PDB file of C-alpha atoms in Angstrom:
ATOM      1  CA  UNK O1424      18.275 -38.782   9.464  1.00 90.00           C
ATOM      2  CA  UNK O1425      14.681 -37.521   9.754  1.00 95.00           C
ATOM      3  CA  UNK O1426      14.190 -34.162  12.300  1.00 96.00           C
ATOM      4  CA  UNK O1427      11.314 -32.938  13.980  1.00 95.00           C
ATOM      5  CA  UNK O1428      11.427 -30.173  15.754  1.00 94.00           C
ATOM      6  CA  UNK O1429       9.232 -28.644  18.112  1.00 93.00           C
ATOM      7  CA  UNK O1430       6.554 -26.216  17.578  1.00 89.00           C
ATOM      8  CA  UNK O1431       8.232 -23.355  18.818  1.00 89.00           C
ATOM      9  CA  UNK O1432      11.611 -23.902  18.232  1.00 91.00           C
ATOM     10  CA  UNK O1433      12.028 -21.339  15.654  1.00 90.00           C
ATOM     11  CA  UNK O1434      10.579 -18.624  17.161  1.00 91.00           C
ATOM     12  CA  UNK O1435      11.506 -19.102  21.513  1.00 89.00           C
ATOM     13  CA  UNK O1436      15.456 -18.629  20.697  1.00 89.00           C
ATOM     14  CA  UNK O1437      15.904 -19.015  23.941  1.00 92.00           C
ATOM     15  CA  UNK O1438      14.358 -22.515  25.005  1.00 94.00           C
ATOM     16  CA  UNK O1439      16.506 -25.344  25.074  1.00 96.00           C
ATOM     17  CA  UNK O1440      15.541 -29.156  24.007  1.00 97.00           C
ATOM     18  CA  UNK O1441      15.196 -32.667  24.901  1.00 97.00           C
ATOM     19  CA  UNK O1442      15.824 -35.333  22.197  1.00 98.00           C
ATOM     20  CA  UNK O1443      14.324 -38.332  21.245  1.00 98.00           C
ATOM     21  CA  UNK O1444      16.572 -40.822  19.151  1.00 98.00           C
ATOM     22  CA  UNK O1445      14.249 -43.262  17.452  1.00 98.00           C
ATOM     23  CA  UNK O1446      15.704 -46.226  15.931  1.00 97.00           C
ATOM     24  CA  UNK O1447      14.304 -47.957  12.563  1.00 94.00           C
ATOM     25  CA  UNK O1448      13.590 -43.999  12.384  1.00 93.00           C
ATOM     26  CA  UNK O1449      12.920 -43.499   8.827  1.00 92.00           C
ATOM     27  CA  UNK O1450       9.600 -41.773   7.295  1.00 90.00           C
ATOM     28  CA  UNK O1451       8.514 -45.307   6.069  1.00 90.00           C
ATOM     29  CA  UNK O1452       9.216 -46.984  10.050  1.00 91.00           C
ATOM     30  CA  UNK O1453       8.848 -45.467  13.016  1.00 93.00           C
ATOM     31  CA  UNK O1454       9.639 -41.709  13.034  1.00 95.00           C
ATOM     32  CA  UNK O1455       6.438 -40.349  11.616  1.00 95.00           C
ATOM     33  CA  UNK O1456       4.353 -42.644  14.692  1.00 95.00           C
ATOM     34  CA  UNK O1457       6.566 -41.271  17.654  1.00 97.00           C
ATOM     35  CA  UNK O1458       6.545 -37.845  16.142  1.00 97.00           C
ATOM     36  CA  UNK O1459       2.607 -38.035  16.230  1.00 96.00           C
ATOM     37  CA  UNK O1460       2.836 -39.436  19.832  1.00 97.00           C
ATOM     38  CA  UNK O1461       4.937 -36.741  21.266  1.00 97.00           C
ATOM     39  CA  UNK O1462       2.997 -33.745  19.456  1.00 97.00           C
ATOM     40  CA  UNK O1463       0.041 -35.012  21.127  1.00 97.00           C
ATOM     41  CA  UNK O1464       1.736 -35.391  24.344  1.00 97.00           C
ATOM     42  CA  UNK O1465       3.132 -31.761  23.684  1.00 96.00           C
ATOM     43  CA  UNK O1466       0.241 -30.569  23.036  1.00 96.00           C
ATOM     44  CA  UNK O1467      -2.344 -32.049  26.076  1.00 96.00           C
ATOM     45  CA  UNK O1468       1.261 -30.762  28.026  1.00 96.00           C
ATOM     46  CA  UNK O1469       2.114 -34.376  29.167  1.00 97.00           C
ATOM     47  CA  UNK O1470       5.666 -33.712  28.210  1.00 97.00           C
ATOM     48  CA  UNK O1471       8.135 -30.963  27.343  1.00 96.00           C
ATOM     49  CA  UNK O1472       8.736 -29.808  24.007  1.00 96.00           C
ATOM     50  CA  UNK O1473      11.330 -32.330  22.414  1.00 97.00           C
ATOM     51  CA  UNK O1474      13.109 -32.490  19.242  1.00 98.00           C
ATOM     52  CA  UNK O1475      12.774 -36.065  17.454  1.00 98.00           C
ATOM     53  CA  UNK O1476      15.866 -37.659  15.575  1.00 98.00           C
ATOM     54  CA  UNK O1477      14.956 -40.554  13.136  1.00 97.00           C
ATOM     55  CA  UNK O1478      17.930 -42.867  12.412  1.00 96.00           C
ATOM     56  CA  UNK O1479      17.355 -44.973   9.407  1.00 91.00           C
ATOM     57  CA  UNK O1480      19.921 -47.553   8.296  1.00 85.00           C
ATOM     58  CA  UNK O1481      20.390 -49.907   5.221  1.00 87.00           C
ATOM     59  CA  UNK O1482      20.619 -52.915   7.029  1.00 92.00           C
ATOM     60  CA  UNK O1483      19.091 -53.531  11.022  1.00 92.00           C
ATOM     61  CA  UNK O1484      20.535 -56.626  11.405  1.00 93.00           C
ATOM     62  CA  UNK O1485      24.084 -55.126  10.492  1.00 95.00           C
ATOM     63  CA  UNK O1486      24.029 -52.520  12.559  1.00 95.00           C
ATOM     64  CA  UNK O1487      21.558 -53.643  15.313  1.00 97.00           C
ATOM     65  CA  UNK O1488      23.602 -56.507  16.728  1.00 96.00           C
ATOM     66  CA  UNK O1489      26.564 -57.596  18.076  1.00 96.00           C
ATOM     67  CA  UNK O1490      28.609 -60.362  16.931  1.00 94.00           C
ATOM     68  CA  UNK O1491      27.334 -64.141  17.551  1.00 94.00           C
ATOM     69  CA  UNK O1492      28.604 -67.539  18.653  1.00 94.00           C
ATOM     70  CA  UNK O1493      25.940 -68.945  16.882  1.00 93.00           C
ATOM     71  CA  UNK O1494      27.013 -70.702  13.362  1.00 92.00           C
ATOM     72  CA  UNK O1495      23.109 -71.044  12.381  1.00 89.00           C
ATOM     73  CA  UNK O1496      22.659 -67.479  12.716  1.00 87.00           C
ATOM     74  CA  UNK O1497      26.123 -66.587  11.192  1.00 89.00           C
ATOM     75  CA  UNK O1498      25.062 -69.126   8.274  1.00 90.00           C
ATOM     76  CA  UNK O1499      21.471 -67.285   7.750  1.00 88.00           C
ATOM     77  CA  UNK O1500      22.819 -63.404   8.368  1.00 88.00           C
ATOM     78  CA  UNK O1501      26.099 -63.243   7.306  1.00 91.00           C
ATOM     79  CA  UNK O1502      25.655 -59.715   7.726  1.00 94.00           C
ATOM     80  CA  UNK O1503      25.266 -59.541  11.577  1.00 94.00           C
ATOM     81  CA  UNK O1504      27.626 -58.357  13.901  1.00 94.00           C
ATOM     82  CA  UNK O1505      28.216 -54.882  12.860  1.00 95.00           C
ATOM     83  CA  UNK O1506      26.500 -52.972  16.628  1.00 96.00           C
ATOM     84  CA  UNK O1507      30.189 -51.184  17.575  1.00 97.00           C
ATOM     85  CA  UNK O1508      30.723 -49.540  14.547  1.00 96.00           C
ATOM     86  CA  UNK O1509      26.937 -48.117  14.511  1.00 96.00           C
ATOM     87  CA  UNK O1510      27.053 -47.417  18.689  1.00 97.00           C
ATOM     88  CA  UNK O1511      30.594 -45.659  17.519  1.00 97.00           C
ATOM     89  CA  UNK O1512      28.966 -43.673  14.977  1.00 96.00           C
ATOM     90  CA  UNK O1513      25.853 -42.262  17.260  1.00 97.00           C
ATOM     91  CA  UNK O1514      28.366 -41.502  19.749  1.00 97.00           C
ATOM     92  CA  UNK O1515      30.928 -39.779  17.800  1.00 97.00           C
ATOM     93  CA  UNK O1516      29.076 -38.360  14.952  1.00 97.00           C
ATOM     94  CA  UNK O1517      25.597 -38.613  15.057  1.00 97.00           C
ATOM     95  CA  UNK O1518      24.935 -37.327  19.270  1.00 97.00           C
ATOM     96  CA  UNK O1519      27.713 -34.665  18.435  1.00 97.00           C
ATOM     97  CA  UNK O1520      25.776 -33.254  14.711  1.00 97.00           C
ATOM     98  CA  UNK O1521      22.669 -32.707  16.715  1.00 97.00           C
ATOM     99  CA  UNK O1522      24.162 -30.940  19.769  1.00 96.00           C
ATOM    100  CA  UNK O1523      26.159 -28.955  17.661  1.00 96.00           C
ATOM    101  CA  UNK O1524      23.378 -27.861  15.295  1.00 96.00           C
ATOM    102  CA  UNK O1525      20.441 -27.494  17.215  1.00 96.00           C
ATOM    103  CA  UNK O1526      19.487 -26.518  20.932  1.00 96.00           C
ATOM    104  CA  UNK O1527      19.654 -29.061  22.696  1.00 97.00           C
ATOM    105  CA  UNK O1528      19.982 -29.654  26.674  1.00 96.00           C
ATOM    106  CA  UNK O1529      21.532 -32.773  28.459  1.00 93.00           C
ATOM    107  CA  UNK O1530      18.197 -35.091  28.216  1.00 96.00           C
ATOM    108  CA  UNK O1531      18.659 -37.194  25.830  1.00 97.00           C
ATOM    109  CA  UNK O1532      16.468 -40.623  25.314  1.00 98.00           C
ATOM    110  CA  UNK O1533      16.656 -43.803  22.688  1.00 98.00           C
ATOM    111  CA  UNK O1534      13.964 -45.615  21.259  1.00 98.00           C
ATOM    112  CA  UNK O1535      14.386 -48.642  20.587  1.00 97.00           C
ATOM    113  CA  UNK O1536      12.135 -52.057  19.121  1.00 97.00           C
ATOM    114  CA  UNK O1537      12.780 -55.863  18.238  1.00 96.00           C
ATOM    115  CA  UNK O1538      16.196 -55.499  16.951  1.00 96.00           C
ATOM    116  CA  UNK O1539      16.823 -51.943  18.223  1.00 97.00           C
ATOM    117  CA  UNK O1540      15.491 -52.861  21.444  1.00 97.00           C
ATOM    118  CA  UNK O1541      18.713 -55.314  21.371  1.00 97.00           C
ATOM    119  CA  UNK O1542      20.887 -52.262  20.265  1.00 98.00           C
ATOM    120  CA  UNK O1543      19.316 -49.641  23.227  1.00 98.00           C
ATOM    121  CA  UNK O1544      20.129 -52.539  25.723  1.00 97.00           C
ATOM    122  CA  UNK O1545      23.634 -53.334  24.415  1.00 97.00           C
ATOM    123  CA  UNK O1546      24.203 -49.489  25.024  1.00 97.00           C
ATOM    124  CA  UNK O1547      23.152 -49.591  28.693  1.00 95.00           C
ATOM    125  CA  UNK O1548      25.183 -52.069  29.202  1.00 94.00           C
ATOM    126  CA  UNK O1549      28.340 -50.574  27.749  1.00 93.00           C
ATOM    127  CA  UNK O1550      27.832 -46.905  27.852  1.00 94.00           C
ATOM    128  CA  UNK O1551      25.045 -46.188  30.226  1.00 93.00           C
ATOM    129  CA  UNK O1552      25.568 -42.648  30.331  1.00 93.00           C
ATOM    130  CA  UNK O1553      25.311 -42.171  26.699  1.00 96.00           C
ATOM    131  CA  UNK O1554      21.727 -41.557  26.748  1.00 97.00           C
ATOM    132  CA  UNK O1555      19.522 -40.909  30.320  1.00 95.00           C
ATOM    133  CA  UNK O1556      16.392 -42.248  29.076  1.00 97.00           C
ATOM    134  CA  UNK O1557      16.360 -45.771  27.217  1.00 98.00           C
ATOM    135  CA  UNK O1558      12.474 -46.911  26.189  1.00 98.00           C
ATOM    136  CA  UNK O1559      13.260 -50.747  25.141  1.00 98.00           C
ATOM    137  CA  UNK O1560      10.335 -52.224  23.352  1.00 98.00           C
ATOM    138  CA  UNK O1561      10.219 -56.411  22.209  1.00 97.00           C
ATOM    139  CA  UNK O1562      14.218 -56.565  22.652  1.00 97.00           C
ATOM    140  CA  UNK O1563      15.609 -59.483  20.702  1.00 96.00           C
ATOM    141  CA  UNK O1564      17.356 -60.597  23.718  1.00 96.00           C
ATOM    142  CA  UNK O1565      17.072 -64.126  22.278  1.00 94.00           C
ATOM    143  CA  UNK O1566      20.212 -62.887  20.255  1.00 94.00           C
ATOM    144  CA  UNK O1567      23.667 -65.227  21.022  1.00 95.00           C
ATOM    145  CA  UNK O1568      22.119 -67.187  23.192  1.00 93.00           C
ATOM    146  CA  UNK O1569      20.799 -63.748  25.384  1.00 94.00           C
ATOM    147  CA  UNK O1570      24.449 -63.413  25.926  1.00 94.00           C
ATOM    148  CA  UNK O1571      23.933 -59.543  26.510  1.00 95.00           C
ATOM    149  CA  UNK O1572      22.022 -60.635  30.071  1.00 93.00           C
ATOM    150  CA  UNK O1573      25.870 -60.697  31.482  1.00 92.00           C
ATOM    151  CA  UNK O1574      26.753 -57.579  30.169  1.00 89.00           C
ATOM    152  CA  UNK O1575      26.016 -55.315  32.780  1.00 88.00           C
ATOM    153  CA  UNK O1576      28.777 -54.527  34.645  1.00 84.00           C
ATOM    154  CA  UNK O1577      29.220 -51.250  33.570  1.00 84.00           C
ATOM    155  CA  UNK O1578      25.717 -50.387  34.241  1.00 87.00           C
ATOM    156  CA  UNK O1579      26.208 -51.451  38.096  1.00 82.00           C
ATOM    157  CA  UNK O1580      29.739 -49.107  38.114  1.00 85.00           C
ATOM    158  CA  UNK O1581      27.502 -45.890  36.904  1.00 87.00           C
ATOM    159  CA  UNK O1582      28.711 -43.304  38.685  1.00 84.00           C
ATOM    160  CA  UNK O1583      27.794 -40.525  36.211  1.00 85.00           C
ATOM    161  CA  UNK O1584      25.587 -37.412  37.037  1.00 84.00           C
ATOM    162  CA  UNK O1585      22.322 -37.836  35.626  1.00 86.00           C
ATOM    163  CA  UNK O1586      19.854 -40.478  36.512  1.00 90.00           C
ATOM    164  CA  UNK O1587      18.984 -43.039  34.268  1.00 94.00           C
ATOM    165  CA  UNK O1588      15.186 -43.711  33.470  1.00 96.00           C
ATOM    166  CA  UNK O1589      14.712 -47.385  32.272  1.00 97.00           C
ATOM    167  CA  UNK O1590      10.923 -48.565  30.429  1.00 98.00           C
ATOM    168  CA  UNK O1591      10.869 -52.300  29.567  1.00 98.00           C
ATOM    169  CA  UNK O1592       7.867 -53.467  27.468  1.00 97.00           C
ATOM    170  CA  UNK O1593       7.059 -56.950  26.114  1.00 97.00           C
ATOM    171  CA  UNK O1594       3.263 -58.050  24.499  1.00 95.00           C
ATOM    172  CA  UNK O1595       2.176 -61.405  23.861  1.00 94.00           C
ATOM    173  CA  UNK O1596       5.429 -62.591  21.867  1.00 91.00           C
ATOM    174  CA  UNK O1597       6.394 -65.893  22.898  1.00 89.00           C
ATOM    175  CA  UNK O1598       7.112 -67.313  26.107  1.00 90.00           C
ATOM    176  CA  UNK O1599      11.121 -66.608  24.716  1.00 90.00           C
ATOM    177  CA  UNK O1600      11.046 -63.172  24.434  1.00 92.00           C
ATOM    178  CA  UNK O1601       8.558 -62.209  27.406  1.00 94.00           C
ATOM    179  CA  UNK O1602      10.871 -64.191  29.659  1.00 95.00           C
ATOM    180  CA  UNK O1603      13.871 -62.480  28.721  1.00 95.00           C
ATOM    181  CA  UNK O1604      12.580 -59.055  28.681  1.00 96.00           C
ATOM    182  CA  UNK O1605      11.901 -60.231  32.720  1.00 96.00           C
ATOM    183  CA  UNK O1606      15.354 -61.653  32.805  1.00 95.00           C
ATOM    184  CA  UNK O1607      16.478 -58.014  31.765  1.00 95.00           C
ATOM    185  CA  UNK O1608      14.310 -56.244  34.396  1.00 95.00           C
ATOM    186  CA  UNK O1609      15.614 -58.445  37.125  1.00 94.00           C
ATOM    187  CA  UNK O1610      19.211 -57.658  35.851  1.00 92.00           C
ATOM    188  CA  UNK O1611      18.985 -53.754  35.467  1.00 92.00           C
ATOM    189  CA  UNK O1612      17.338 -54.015  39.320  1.00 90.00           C
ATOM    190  CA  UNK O1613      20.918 -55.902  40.366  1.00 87.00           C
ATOM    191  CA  UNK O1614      22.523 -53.559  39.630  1.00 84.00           C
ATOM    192  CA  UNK O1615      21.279 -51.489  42.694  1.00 80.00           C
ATOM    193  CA  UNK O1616      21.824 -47.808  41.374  1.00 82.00           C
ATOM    194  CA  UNK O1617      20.672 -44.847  43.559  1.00 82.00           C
ATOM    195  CA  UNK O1618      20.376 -43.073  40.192  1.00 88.00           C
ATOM    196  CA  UNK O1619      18.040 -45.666  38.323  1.00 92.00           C
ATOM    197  CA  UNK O1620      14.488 -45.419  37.514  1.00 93.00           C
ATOM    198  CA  UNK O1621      12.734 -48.775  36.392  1.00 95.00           C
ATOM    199  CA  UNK O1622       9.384 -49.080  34.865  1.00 96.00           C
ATOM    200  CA  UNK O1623       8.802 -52.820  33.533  1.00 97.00           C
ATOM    201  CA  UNK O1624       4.875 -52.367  32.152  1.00 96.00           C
ATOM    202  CA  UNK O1625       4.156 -56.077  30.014  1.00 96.00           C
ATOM    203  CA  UNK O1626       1.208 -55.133  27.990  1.00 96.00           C
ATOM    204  CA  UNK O1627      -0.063 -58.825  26.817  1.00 95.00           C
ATOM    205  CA  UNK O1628      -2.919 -57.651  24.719  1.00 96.00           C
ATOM    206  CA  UNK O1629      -0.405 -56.407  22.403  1.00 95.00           C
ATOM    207  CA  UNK O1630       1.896 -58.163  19.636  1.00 93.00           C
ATOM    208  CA  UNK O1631       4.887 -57.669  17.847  1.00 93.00           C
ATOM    209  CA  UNK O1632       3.296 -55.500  15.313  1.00 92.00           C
ATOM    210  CA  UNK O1633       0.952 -53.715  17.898  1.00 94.00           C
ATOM    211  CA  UNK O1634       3.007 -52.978  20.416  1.00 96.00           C
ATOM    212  CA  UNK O1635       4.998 -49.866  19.884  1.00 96.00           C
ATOM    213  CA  UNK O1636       2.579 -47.330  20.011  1.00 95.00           C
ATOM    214  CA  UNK O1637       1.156 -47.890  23.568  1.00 96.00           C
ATOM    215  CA  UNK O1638       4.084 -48.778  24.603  1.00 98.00           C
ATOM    216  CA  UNK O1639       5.857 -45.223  23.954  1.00 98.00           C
ATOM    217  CA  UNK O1640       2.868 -43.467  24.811  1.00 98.00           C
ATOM    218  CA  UNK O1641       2.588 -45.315  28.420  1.00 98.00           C
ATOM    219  CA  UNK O1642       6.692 -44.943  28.610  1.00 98.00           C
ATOM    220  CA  UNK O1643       6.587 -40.699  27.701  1.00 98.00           C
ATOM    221  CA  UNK O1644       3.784 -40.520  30.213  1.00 98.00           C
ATOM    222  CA  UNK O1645       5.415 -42.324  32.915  1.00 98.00           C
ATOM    223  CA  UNK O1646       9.121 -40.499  31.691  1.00 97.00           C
ATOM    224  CA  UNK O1647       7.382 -37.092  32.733  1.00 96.00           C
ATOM    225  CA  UNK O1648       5.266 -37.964  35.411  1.00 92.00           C
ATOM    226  CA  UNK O1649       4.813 -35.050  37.611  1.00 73.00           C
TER     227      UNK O1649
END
């Protein structure tokens, strides 16, 4: 894991912090670009102080999805399928080691792209409550068929306490994956929670590679809208 704390964390004692959990969140992906967009946010005082969590794996595919139906795709990564044991792991070890070590209060958000944006949608739709903030960038919805569209049961029996803030992005990708990611917004508005906060913001001058930094600057911005 990769931490970045805020400014003042070691000297106001007394302050307590959101997190950010960024997935593919190694120094060499996408930790050091967040961490530049929410100092800057911090700083122009867009945003609260937050601490930033990196999670790097070995292998995204593993842990980023959930089992398939599809032989082709069991045939070409026959290391897929591995998403409960890594959900089980944030949940029970990772979300725990942070709260335990470091001041942190009950807002907690997940960053997720491509793959991870797969990952941060499979949560909300099995443990919404698990994170109040979920910034889903590119999902690879296209995954089993975009079996994980029917998923969302759970998500429409949320009766936790906190409110659940929901960004959706999608660039210029393919007609497959923009018209999932709509698919997705249609289905988290179904679901007809008091408590849920949608932003859907397509930004079509963007691609795959682009798209991540406007993306989470537009979603913090709209997150802490005053």
């Amino acid at each position: 894991m990769n931490i970045y704390p805020p400014n003042n964390y070691a000297t106001d004692t007394n302050q307590r912090y959101p997190v950010i959990y960024v997935l593919d969140g190694s120094a060499q992906e996408d930790f050091l670009h967040i961490c530049g967009i929410v100092q800057f946010l911090t700083m122009i005082g867009s945003m609260p102080p937050s601490l930033v969590v990196g999670i790097s794996n070995i292998d995204r595919r593993r842990d980023f999805t959930f089992p398939t139906r599809i032989e082709k795709d069991k045939t070409d990564f026959p290391t897929t399928g591995g998403s409960d044991k890594f959900i089980s792991c944030l949940s029970g070890e990772i979300i725990p080691l942070i709260e335990r070590r470091f001041r942190t209060n009950n807002s907690r958000t997940i960053i997720g792209q491509s793959l991870g944006g797969l990952l941060a949608t499979e949560i909300l739709s099995r443990q919404p409550g698990l994170f109040n903030t979920y910034f889903i960038v590119s999902p690879s919805l296209w995954w089993d068929n975009e079996s994980i569209l029917d998923r969302f049961n759970n998500l429409a029996q949320y009766k936790g306490p906190d409110s659940i803030h929901i960004f959706l992005s999608v660039g210029s990708e393919g007609k497959a994956m923009q018209s999932a990611t709509v698919r997705l917004a249609e289905t988290i508005k179904k679901a007809r929670l008091n408590k849920l906060r949608l932003q859907f913001q397509p930004l079509p001058q963007e691609d795959h590679l682009t798209i991540l930094h406007n993306a989470i600057y537009a979603a913090l911005l709209w997150r802490y809208k005053k």
